[in-house]
Amino acid sequence: MLEAPAPTDPMIDQVIDGRYRLLRALERGGTGSIYVAEQISVGRCVAVKVLRSSLVDETKVARRFEREAEIISRLEHENTLRLFDFGWLEDGRPFLVTELLDGETLGQRLLRGRLGIGEAVSICCDILAALKEAHEKGIVHRDLKPSNVFLQKAEGDVRVRVLDFGIARRAASTTLTEPGMIMGTPAYMSPEQSLKDSIDGRSDLYGVGAILFECLTGRPPFLADSAQTLILKHALMQAPRLNQVSDGFPSPLDELVASMLSKTPELRPQTAQEALSKLEPFRALRGVAPAGLRDPSFESHYAPEVLTPTELRPAPLPARPRQAGVALLAGAGLLLLALAGLGTLGRAMVSRPIDIAAPTGGAPEAVVPAIPSPMLTPPGSPAPLEPVLDGPELEVTAEEPSTAPSTRRRRRPPPGFVDVRL
């Protein structure tokens, strides 16, 4: 029997699109509300998610709503929330209709304490199974966290459902974020996502590693009082190891979680299937209670990961298009022509002798022609020096070579300077 509507919400008891009667509010969030509704045509209960009326004019928010419906409609895995319908209200707000789940989120479950090894591993294996289909279809979730993982009660067991693909991205899609805006939840966000680098499915595997870490230890990998500090810790600090926070974890499981939380995507499992294959054997530990906590507030130090020499090697530069190469050669040619012009001008300026008047009371010994600068003179035989035609009061004298040692200390001028003796 369907529940009586609550009178506090004006949407309650409204029939939207002529097919769904809203019965009660199930959850209210920052962008919309989720209602339990009756699908009138078949009499079944469904969940209806409606955008908040104050955001009806926010084009990007409405577009995310529409994109979430589009993405979920492409996913068919049993561990992904199923979409039934999508439409628009008369006031322009979008809504989507999904299956109604009975149970609780993983975040609600963790409020009662951490999980056993087998239980935590089983939940994360189901998450990875859902991600495997999404990644193969080019979809990256980007917001994996305990509140987006639902533990559905099903025939005496629990079935995991991955929720909220609102900020998921397809590989070829454009972003809906403003410049400088970071989308995601800082406590579970991969370093490349927080730094606005390009991301792929390996970013989701980092999120799964953070969820598994919290399920096993009772706390996320990093603790901080602000989102900014959390982002910096995920980007710069090594995540603690399981056995640094608690006791009794198998070393292979400790190593696997550490690899999933690696700062470098290349050091993580490369696909959801690979991570699933490595994690699956630990399902057999179902019923194994977690050991005692060693240091619940353990924090690692600011220490970058040690990379192998191959990873330290700079990435090869991308090949330049042919047009860019032609333009580069043309620019180099123009630069050489300009330098040649400067060389010609320089030779014209220094190829003639420089006349310097003698100081008062003394007669000049000689005027030595300027030595052409090696920076401006091209290779080859030097041009003959011309005699002085102007300046009759000064004359050029050639110095006779002498084998006798000189008694005068003369300082040799640097190349390109004029040696003038007065």
Tab-separated table of C-alpha atoms in Angstrom:
chain	number	residue	atom	x	y	z
A	1	MET	CA	0.000	0.000	0.000
A	2	LEU	CA	1.349	3.442	-0.943
A	3	GLU	CA	2.146	5.940	1.819
A	4	ALA	CA	0.066	9.064	2.414
A	5	PRO	CA	1.618	12.245	1.030
A	6	ALA	CA	3.271	14.732	3.372
A	7	PRO	CA	1.717	18.215	3.142
A	8	THR	CA	4.925	20.247	3.694
A	9	ASP	CA	6.348	20.133	0.165
A	10	PRO	CA	4.294	21.761	-2.636
A	11	MET	CA	5.513	19.067	-5.007
A	12	ILE	CA	3.946	16.307	-2.935
A	13	ASP	CA	0.831	14.770	-4.531
A	14	GLN	CA	1.620	16.508	-7.819
A	15	VAL	CA	1.380	14.417	-11.001
A	16	ILE	CA	4.247	15.178	-13.336
A	17	ASP	CA	4.138	14.467	-17.033
A	18	GLY	CA	0.721	12.894	-16.450
A	19	ARG	CA	2.375	9.667	-15.310
A	20	TYR	CA	4.142	10.010	-11.964
A	21	ARG	CA	2.465	11.039	-8.696
A	22	LEU	CA	4.974	12.274	-6.114
A	23	LEU	CA	4.299	10.685	-2.710
A	24	ARG	CA	7.048	11.850	-0.364
A	25	ALA	CA	10.490	13.390	-0.339
A	26	LEU	CA	13.275	10.871	-0.047
A	27	GLU	CA	16.350	13.092	-0.149
A	28	ARG	CA	17.176	16.764	-0.691
A	29	GLY	CA	20.492	17.859	-2.143
A	30	GLY	CA	22.222	20.965	-3.443
A	31	THR	CA	20.919	20.610	-6.992
A	32	GLY	CA	17.621	18.794	-6.557
A	33	SER	CA	15.294	16.564	-4.584
A	34	ILE	CA	14.513	12.866	-4.905
A	35	TYR	CA	10.930	11.730	-4.379
A	36	VAL	CA	9.228	8.406	-3.971
A	37	ALA	CA	6.606	8.367	-6.704
A	38	GLU	CA	3.944	6.075	-8.107
A	39	GLN	CA	4.075	5.215	-11.785
A	40	ILE	CA	0.338	5.460	-12.372
A	41	SER	CA	0.157	3.261	-15.460
A	42	VAL	CA	1.578	0.171	-13.752
A	43	GLY	CA	1.182	1.014	-10.050
A	44	ARG	CA	4.829	0.561	-9.099
A	45	CYS	CA	7.011	2.786	-6.956
A	46	VAL	CA	9.896	4.607	-8.581
A	47	ALA	CA	12.336	7.346	-7.633
A	48	VAL	CA	11.958	10.745	-9.311
A	49	LYS	CA	14.801	13.244	-9.189
A	50	VAL	CA	13.779	16.876	-9.867
A	51	LEU	CA	16.012	19.922	-10.294
A	52	ARG	CA	15.573	22.672	-7.702
A	53	SER	CA	13.352	25.514	-8.901
A	54	SER	CA	16.005	28.113	-7.973
A	55	LEU	CA	18.369	26.521	-10.512
A	56	VAL	CA	15.975	26.412	-13.447
A	57	ASP	CA	17.877	29.232	-15.170
A	58	GLU	CA	21.280	27.623	-14.564
A	59	THR	CA	21.958	26.189	-18.001
A	60	LYS	CA	24.995	24.138	-17.008
A	61	VAL	CA	23.271	22.573	-14.001
A	62	ALA	CA	20.303	21.595	-16.156
A	63	ARG	CA	22.692	20.225	-18.760
A	64	ARG	CA	24.342	18.008	-16.133
A	65	PHE	CA	20.926	16.684	-15.216
A	66	GLU	CA	20.257	15.832	-18.831
A	67	ARG	CA	23.715	14.334	-19.285
A	68	GLU	CA	23.270	12.110	-16.226
A	69	ALA	CA	20.107	10.659	-17.791
A	70	GLU	CA	21.886	10.210	-21.117
A	71	ILE	CA	24.837	8.391	-19.514
A	72	ILE	CA	22.793	6.106	-17.260
A	73	SER	CA	20.636	5.117	-20.206
A	74	ARG	CA	23.744	3.639	-21.884
A	75	LEU	CA	24.713	1.502	-18.865
A	76	GLU	CA	23.104	-1.872	-18.299
A	77	HIS	CA	25.245	-3.519	-15.628
A	78	GLU	CA	23.427	-4.894	-12.595
A	79	ASN	CA	25.629	-2.841	-10.281
A	80	THR	CA	24.592	0.444	-11.896
A	81	LEU	CA	21.385	2.322	-11.102
A	82	ARG	CA	18.758	1.738	-13.817
A	83	LEU	CA	17.059	4.651	-15.588
A	84	PHE	CA	13.379	4.401	-16.578
A	85	ASP	CA	12.481	7.833	-17.948
A	86	PHE	CA	13.549	11.461	-18.458
A	87	GLY	CA	11.528	14.590	-19.156
A	88	TRP	CA	10.792	18.251	-18.425
A	89	LEU	CA	8.275	19.863	-16.061
A	90	GLU	CA	6.006	22.675	-17.220
A	91	ASP	CA	8.225	25.253	-15.478
A	92	GLY	CA	11.251	24.069	-17.473
A	93	ARG	CA	12.893	21.903	-14.823
A	94	PRO	CA	14.267	18.509	-15.921
A	95	PHE	CA	13.470	15.307	-14.068
A	96	LEU	CA	14.619	11.723	-14.331
A	97	VAL	CA	12.976	8.515	-13.150
A	98	THR	CA	15.009	5.580	-11.813
A	99	GLU	CA	14.350	2.385	-9.933
A	100	LEU	CA	13.567	2.819	-6.236
A	101	LEU	CA	16.179	1.146	-4.062
A	102	ASP	CA	15.652	-0.231	-0.573
A	103	GLY	CA	18.656	-0.060	1.710
A	104	GLU	CA	21.319	2.507	2.640
A	105	THR	CA	24.368	4.158	1.201
A	106	LEU	CA	27.850	2.947	2.011
A	107	GLY	CA	28.412	6.269	3.752
A	108	GLN	CA	25.518	5.566	6.110
A	109	ARG	CA	26.855	2.079	6.782
A	110	LEU	CA	30.333	3.411	7.646
A	111	LEU	CA	28.831	5.614	10.362
A	112	ARG	CA	28.350	2.400	12.352
A	113	GLY	CA	31.995	1.343	12.004
A	114	ARG	CA	34.425	-0.177	9.546
A	115	LEU	CA	33.796	-3.354	7.616
A	116	GLY	CA	35.396	-6.771	7.662
A	117	ILE	CA	37.991	-7.535	5.014
A	118	GLY	CA	35.825	-9.815	2.876
A	119	GLU	CA	32.781	-7.515	3.081
A	120	ALA	CA	34.759	-4.409	2.109
A	121	VAL	CA	36.494	-6.234	-0.731
A	122	SER	CA	33.191	-7.617	-2.037
A	123	ILE	CA	31.635	-4.135	-2.188
A	124	CYS	CA	34.628	-2.674	-4.028
A	125	CYS	CA	34.686	-5.611	-6.463
A	126	ASP	CA	31.066	-4.820	-7.395
A	127	ILE	CA	31.993	-1.151	-7.866
A	128	LEU	CA	34.824	-2.185	-10.186
A	129	ALA	CA	32.475	-4.447	-12.147
A	130	ALA	CA	30.162	-1.477	-12.776
A	131	LEU	CA	33.115	0.730	-13.717
A	132	LYS	CA	34.410	-1.865	-16.158
A	133	GLU	CA	31.306	-1.433	-18.337
A	134	ALA	CA	31.355	2.360	-17.977
A	135	HIS	CA	35.044	2.652	-18.892
A	136	GLU	CA	34.641	0.363	-21.881
A	137	LYS	CA	31.940	2.754	-23.109
A	138	GLY	CA	34.222	5.750	-22.589
A	139	ILE	CA	32.551	7.021	-19.395
A	140	VAL	CA	34.531	8.195	-16.345
A	141	HIS	CA	32.455	8.633	-13.168
A	142	ARG	CA	34.697	11.296	-11.507
A	143	ASP	CA	32.795	11.377	-8.191
A	144	LEU	CA	33.141	8.002	-6.519
A	145	LYS	CA	32.571	8.192	-2.742
A	146	PRO	CA	30.681	6.188	-0.097
A	147	SER	CA	27.518	8.290	-0.452
A	148	ASN	CA	27.385	7.420	-4.167
A	149	VAL	CA	27.505	3.678	-3.483
A	150	PHE	CA	24.151	2.155	-2.475
A	151	LEU	CA	23.794	-1.126	-0.603
A	152	GLN	CA	20.496	-2.517	-1.843
A	153	LYS	CA	18.689	-5.206	0.114
A	154	ALA	CA	17.951	-8.022	-2.306
A	155	GLU	CA	16.739	-11.508	-1.351
A	156	GLY	CA	18.557	-11.601	1.956
A	157	ASP	CA	21.782	-10.322	0.438
A	158	VAL	CA	23.217	-6.953	-0.498
A	159	ARG	CA	23.589	-5.740	-4.071
A	160	VAL	CA	25.870	-2.797	-4.732
A	161	ARG	CA	24.638	-0.001	-6.994
A	162	VAL	CA	26.786	2.866	-8.244
A	163	LEU	CA	24.833	6.159	-8.189
A	164	ASP	CA	25.106	9.732	-9.393
A	165	PHE	CA	26.742	10.034	-12.780
A	166	GLY	CA	25.910	13.748	-12.732
A	167	ILE	CA	29.484	14.899	-13.335
A	168	ALA	CA	30.565	11.834	-15.293
A	169	ARG	CA	32.270	12.546	-18.605
A	170	ARG	CA	32.468	10.738	-21.864
A	171	ALA	CA	35.918	10.505	-23.422
A	172	ALA	CA	34.998	12.792	-26.342
A	173	SER	CA	32.724	15.209	-24.444
A	174	THR	CA	33.469	18.805	-23.537
A	175	THR	CA	33.589	19.945	-19.952
A	176	LEU	CA	30.765	21.902	-18.322
A	177	THR	CA	32.960	23.409	-15.621
A	178	GLU	CA	34.102	27.007	-15.417
A	179	PRO	CA	37.839	27.783	-15.671
A	180	GLY	CA	39.466	27.001	-12.326
A	181	MET	CA	36.489	24.959	-11.092
A	182	ILE	CA	37.207	21.510	-9.690
A	183	MET	CA	34.434	18.925	-9.835
A	184	GLY	CA	34.419	16.014	-7.419
A	185	THR	CA	34.767	15.257	-3.705
A	186	PRO	CA	38.225	16.191	-2.315
A	187	ALA	CA	38.458	13.279	0.169
A	188	TYR	CA	38.359	10.725	-2.694
A	189	MET	CA	39.628	12.734	-5.666
A	190	SER	CA	42.643	11.606	-7.670
A	191	PRO	CA	45.676	13.940	-7.885
A	192	GLU	CA	45.277	14.458	-11.634
A	193	GLN	CA	41.618	15.408	-11.203
A	194	SER	CA	42.342	17.893	-8.417
A	195	LEU	CA	45.139	19.420	-10.524
A	196	LYS	CA	42.842	19.689	-13.572
A	197	ASP	CA	45.008	17.351	-15.637
A	198	SER	CA	43.529	15.057	-18.256
A	199	ILE	CA	41.880	12.058	-16.608
A	200	ASP	CA	40.767	8.594	-17.638
A	201	GLY	CA	39.443	5.466	-15.967
A	202	ARG	CA	42.528	5.210	-13.750
A	203	SER	CA	41.256	8.271	-11.878
A	204	ASP	CA	38.171	6.258	-10.851
A	205	LEU	CA	40.445	3.438	-9.657
A	206	TYR	CA	42.097	5.920	-7.288
A	207	GLY	CA	38.625	6.694	-5.906
A	208	VAL	CA	37.907	2.996	-5.404
A	209	GLY	CA	41.229	2.655	-3.556
A	210	ALA	CA	40.251	5.534	-1.242
A	211	ILE	CA	36.833	3.937	-0.581
A	212	LEU	CA	38.420	0.562	0.159
A	213	PHE	CA	40.946	2.209	2.490
A	214	GLU	CA	38.103	3.813	4.463
A	215	CYS	CA	36.056	0.611	4.589
A	216	LEU	CA	39.020	-1.265	6.085
A	217	THR	CA	40.396	1.395	8.456
A	218	GLY	CA	37.342	3.490	9.282
A	219	ARG	CA	38.862	6.703	7.907
A	220	PRO	CA	39.744	8.106	4.465
A	221	PRO	CA	43.405	8.147	3.367
A	222	PHE	CA	43.898	11.801	4.320
A	223	LEU	CA	42.454	13.908	7.132
A	224	ALA	CA	42.102	17.703	6.953
A	225	ASP	CA	39.861	20.539	8.094
A	226	SER	CA	39.387	22.091	4.651
A	227	ALA	CA	38.843	20.992	1.088
A	228	GLN	CA	41.916	22.934	-0.073
A	229	THR	CA	44.173	21.065	2.370
A	230	LEU	CA	42.698	17.732	1.312
A	231	ILE	CA	43.382	18.512	-2.343
A	232	LEU	CA	47.004	19.407	-1.562
A	233	LYS	CA	47.504	16.233	0.473
A	234	HIS	CA	46.137	14.048	-2.323
A	235	ALA	CA	48.437	15.833	-4.763
A	236	LEU	CA	51.639	15.917	-2.681
A	237	MET	CA	51.590	13.330	0.113
A	238	GLN	CA	51.996	9.594	0.103
A	239	ALA	CA	48.834	7.853	1.281
A	240	PRO	CA	49.336	5.818	4.482
A	241	ARG	CA	49.564	2.069	4.179
A	242	LEU	CA	46.796	-0.072	5.637
A	243	ASN	CA	49.181	-1.641	8.127
A	244	GLN	CA	50.340	1.791	9.298
A	245	VAL	CA	46.796	2.563	10.475
A	246	SER	CA	45.604	-0.893	11.530
A	247	ASP	CA	46.965	-4.379	12.100
A	248	GLY	CA	46.353	-7.716	10.466
A	249	PHE	CA	46.003	-7.003	6.745
A	250	PRO	CA	47.619	-9.416	4.274
A	251	SER	CA	50.692	-7.883	2.670
A	252	PRO	CA	49.378	-8.449	-0.901
A	253	LEU	CA	46.191	-6.537	-0.033
A	254	ASP	CA	48.240	-3.769	1.551
A	255	GLU	CA	50.364	-3.548	-1.622
A	256	LEU	CA	47.304	-3.515	-3.898
A	257	VAL	CA	45.579	-0.678	-2.032
A	258	ALA	CA	48.856	1.291	-2.025
A	259	SER	CA	49.171	0.861	-5.803
A	260	MET	CA	45.565	2.019	-6.352
A	261	LEU	CA	46.370	5.147	-4.314
A	262	SER	CA	49.556	5.879	-6.252
A	263	LYS	CA	50.046	9.498	-7.301
A	264	THR	CA	51.204	8.321	-10.722
A	265	PRO	CA	48.423	6.790	-12.866
A	266	GLU	CA	50.963	4.504	-14.575
A	267	LEU	CA	51.713	2.838	-11.230
A	268	ARG	CA	48.066	1.941	-10.574
A	269	PRO	CA	46.167	-0.949	-12.125
A	270	GLN	CA	45.576	0.204	-15.684
A	271	THR	CA	41.966	-0.997	-16.059
A	272	ALA	CA	39.015	-1.800	-13.838
A	273	GLN	CA	39.280	-5.409	-14.996
A	274	GLU	CA	42.907	-5.612	-13.863
A	275	ALA	CA	42.048	-4.161	-10.446
A	276	LEU	CA	39.075	-6.517	-10.160
A	277	SER	CA	41.225	-9.559	-10.975
A	278	LYS	CA	43.775	-8.604	-8.308
A	279	LEU	CA	41.139	-7.830	-5.659
A	280	GLU	CA	38.813	-10.765	-6.293
A	281	PRO	CA	40.834	-13.398	-4.332
A	282	PHE	CA	40.351	-11.463	-1.093
A	283	ARG	CA	36.570	-12.038	-1.232
A	284	ALA	CA	37.363	-15.365	0.450
A	285	LEU	CA	38.142	-13.459	3.657
A	286	ARG	CA	34.444	-12.751	4.192
A	287	GLY	CA	33.663	-12.947	7.884
A	288	VAL	CA	37.192	-11.948	8.916
A	289	ALA	CA	36.801	-9.095	11.389
A	290	PRO	CA	39.179	-6.148	11.155
A	291	ALA	CA	42.117	-6.162	13.558
A	292	GLY	CA	42.715	-3.494	16.165
A	293	LEU	CA	43.635	0.024	15.087
A	294	ARG	CA	47.307	0.872	15.453
A	295	ASP	CA	47.228	4.640	14.826
A	296	PRO	CA	43.838	5.953	13.560
A	297	SER	CA	45.232	9.446	12.927
A	298	PHE	CA	48.438	8.363	11.183
A	299	GLU	CA	49.683	10.856	8.592
A	300	SER	CA	52.431	10.200	6.085
A	301	HIS	CA	55.136	12.748	5.322
A	302	TYR	CA	55.446	15.007	2.321
A	303	ALA	CA	57.494	12.621	0.206
A	304	PRO	CA	57.116	12.194	-3.560
A	305	GLU	CA	57.007	8.712	-4.943
A	306	VAL	CA	60.311	7.223	-6.077
A	307	LEU	CA	60.092	6.877	-9.827
A	308	THR	CA	62.077	4.488	-11.948
A	309	PRO	CA	64.645	5.921	-14.396
A	310	THR	CA	62.214	5.277	-17.248
A	311	GLU	CA	59.579	7.397	-15.557
A	312	LEU	CA	62.090	10.149	-14.822
A	313	ARG	CA	63.038	10.337	-18.492
A	314	PRO	CA	61.391	13.381	-20.110
A	315	ALA	CA	58.575	12.608	-22.461
A	316	PRO	CA	59.432	12.943	-26.165
A	317	LEU	CA	58.326	16.135	-27.803
A	318	PRO	CA	55.403	15.779	-30.190
A	319	ALA	CA	56.261	15.829	-33.867
A	320	ARG	CA	55.833	19.248	-35.416
A	321	PRO	CA	53.510	19.561	-38.389
A	322	ARG	CA	55.234	20.201	-41.703
A	323	GLN	CA	53.737	23.684	-41.937
A	324	ALA	CA	55.240	24.607	-38.571
A	325	GLY	CA	58.656	23.343	-39.700
A	326	VAL	CA	58.529	25.426	-42.882
A	327	ALA	CA	57.603	28.500	-40.880
A	328	LEU	CA	60.469	27.828	-38.468
A	329	LEU	CA	63.002	27.544	-41.303
A	330	ALA	CA	61.707	30.741	-42.886
A	331	GLY	CA	62.083	32.570	-39.575
A	332	ALA	CA	65.629	31.266	-39.162
A	333	GLY	CA	66.480	32.468	-42.685
A	334	LEU	CA	65.210	35.966	-41.924
A	335	LEU	CA	67.253	36.018	-38.729
A	336	LEU	CA	70.440	35.039	-40.652
A	337	LEU	CA	69.803	37.763	-43.210
A	338	ALA	CA	69.418	40.303	-40.420
A	339	LEU	CA	72.680	39.172	-38.814
A	340	ALA	CA	74.441	39.381	-42.184
A	341	GLY	CA	73.208	42.946	-42.563
A	342	LEU	CA	74.541	43.823	-39.145
A	343	GLY	CA	77.879	42.255	-40.079
A	344	THR	CA	78.146	44.404	-43.228
A	345	LEU	CA	77.303	47.536	-41.267
A	346	GLY	CA	79.841	46.637	-38.590
A	347	ARG	CA	82.634	46.101	-41.118
A	348	ALA	CA	81.846	49.447	-42.711
A	349	MET	CA	82.144	51.105	-39.330
A	350	VAL	CA	85.456	49.534	-38.270
A	351	SER	CA	87.312	49.019	-41.587
A	352	ARG	CA	88.593	52.594	-41.687
A	353	PRO	CA	91.246	53.901	-39.275
A	354	ILE	CA	90.171	55.973	-36.311
A	355	ASP	CA	91.773	59.362	-35.945
A	356	ILE	CA	92.338	60.459	-32.376
A	357	ALA	CA	93.767	63.885	-31.673
A	358	ALA	CA	97.008	63.999	-29.704
A	359	PRO	CA	96.917	65.363	-26.166
A	360	THR	CA	98.171	68.905	-25.638
A	361	GLY	CA	101.939	69.116	-25.619
A	362	GLY	CA	102.708	65.831	-27.283
A	363	ALA	CA	102.962	64.450	-30.786
A	364	PRO	CA	101.211	61.293	-31.821
A	365	GLU	CA	103.296	58.272	-32.609
A	366	ALA	CA	100.870	56.647	-34.976
A	367	VAL	CA	97.314	55.892	-35.762
A	368	VAL	CA	96.727	52.172	-35.990
A	369	PRO	CA	93.858	51.044	-38.183
A	370	ALA	CA	91.016	49.347	-36.349
A	371	ILE	CA	91.170	45.560	-36.120
A	372	PRO	CA	88.042	44.075	-37.635
A	373	SER	CA	85.951	42.333	-35.024
A	374	PRO	CA	85.946	38.516	-35.290
A	375	MET	CA	82.232	38.587	-34.496
A	376	LEU	CA	81.486	40.670	-37.572
A	377	THR	CA	84.135	39.486	-40.012
A	378	PRO	CA	83.225	36.390	-42.011
A	379	PRO	CA	85.765	33.558	-42.409
A	380	GLY	CA	88.347	33.986	-45.174
A	381	SER	CA	91.216	36.302	-46.013
A	382	PRO	CA	90.901	39.734	-44.398
A	383	ALA	CA	90.374	42.709	-46.687
A	384	PRO	CA	93.475	44.948	-47.213
A	385	LEU	CA	93.586	48.018	-45.034
A	386	GLU	CA	93.215	51.342	-46.811
A	387	PRO	CA	95.602	54.256	-46.193
A	388	VAL	CA	94.379	57.268	-44.322
A	389	LEU	CA	93.082	59.859	-46.771
A	390	ASP	CA	91.666	62.393	-44.353
A	391	GLY	CA	93.380	63.896	-41.359
A	392	PRO	CA	96.655	65.264	-42.834
A	393	GLU	CA	97.995	66.237	-39.432
A	394	LEU	CA	98.345	62.520	-38.548
A	395	GLU	CA	100.284	59.904	-40.475
A	396	VAL	CA	100.423	56.161	-40.292
A	397	THR	CA	103.811	54.633	-39.540
A	398	ALA	CA	104.710	50.972	-39.761
A	399	GLU	CA	106.636	49.583	-36.868
A	400	GLU	CA	109.890	47.829	-37.835
A	401	PRO	CA	110.142	44.325	-36.455
A	402	SER	CA	112.830	44.027	-33.801
A	403	THR	CA	114.513	41.020	-32.313
A	404	ALA	CA	115.632	42.914	-29.210
A	405	PRO	CA	113.501	42.415	-26.149
A	406	SER	CA	111.180	45.288	-25.475
A	407	THR	CA	111.708	47.355	-22.358
A	408	ARG	CA	108.166	48.745	-22.443
A	409	ARG	CA	105.283	46.873	-20.919
A	410	ARG	CA	102.406	46.943	-23.330
A	411	ARG	CA	99.002	45.572	-22.703
A	412	ARG	CA	97.556	43.667	-25.650
A	413	PRO	CA	94.047	44.922	-26.393
A	414	PRO	CA	91.273	42.396	-26.570
A	415	PRO	CA	90.136	41.367	-30.057
A	416	GLY	CA	87.849	43.910	-31.643
A	417	PHE	CA	89.362	46.925	-29.839
A	418	VAL	CA	91.636	49.658	-31.309
A	419	ASP	CA	95.207	49.932	-30.060
A	420	VAL	CA	96.077	53.620	-30.047
A	421	ARG	CA	99.504	54.764	-28.881
A	422	LEU	CA	99.918	58.386	-28.004
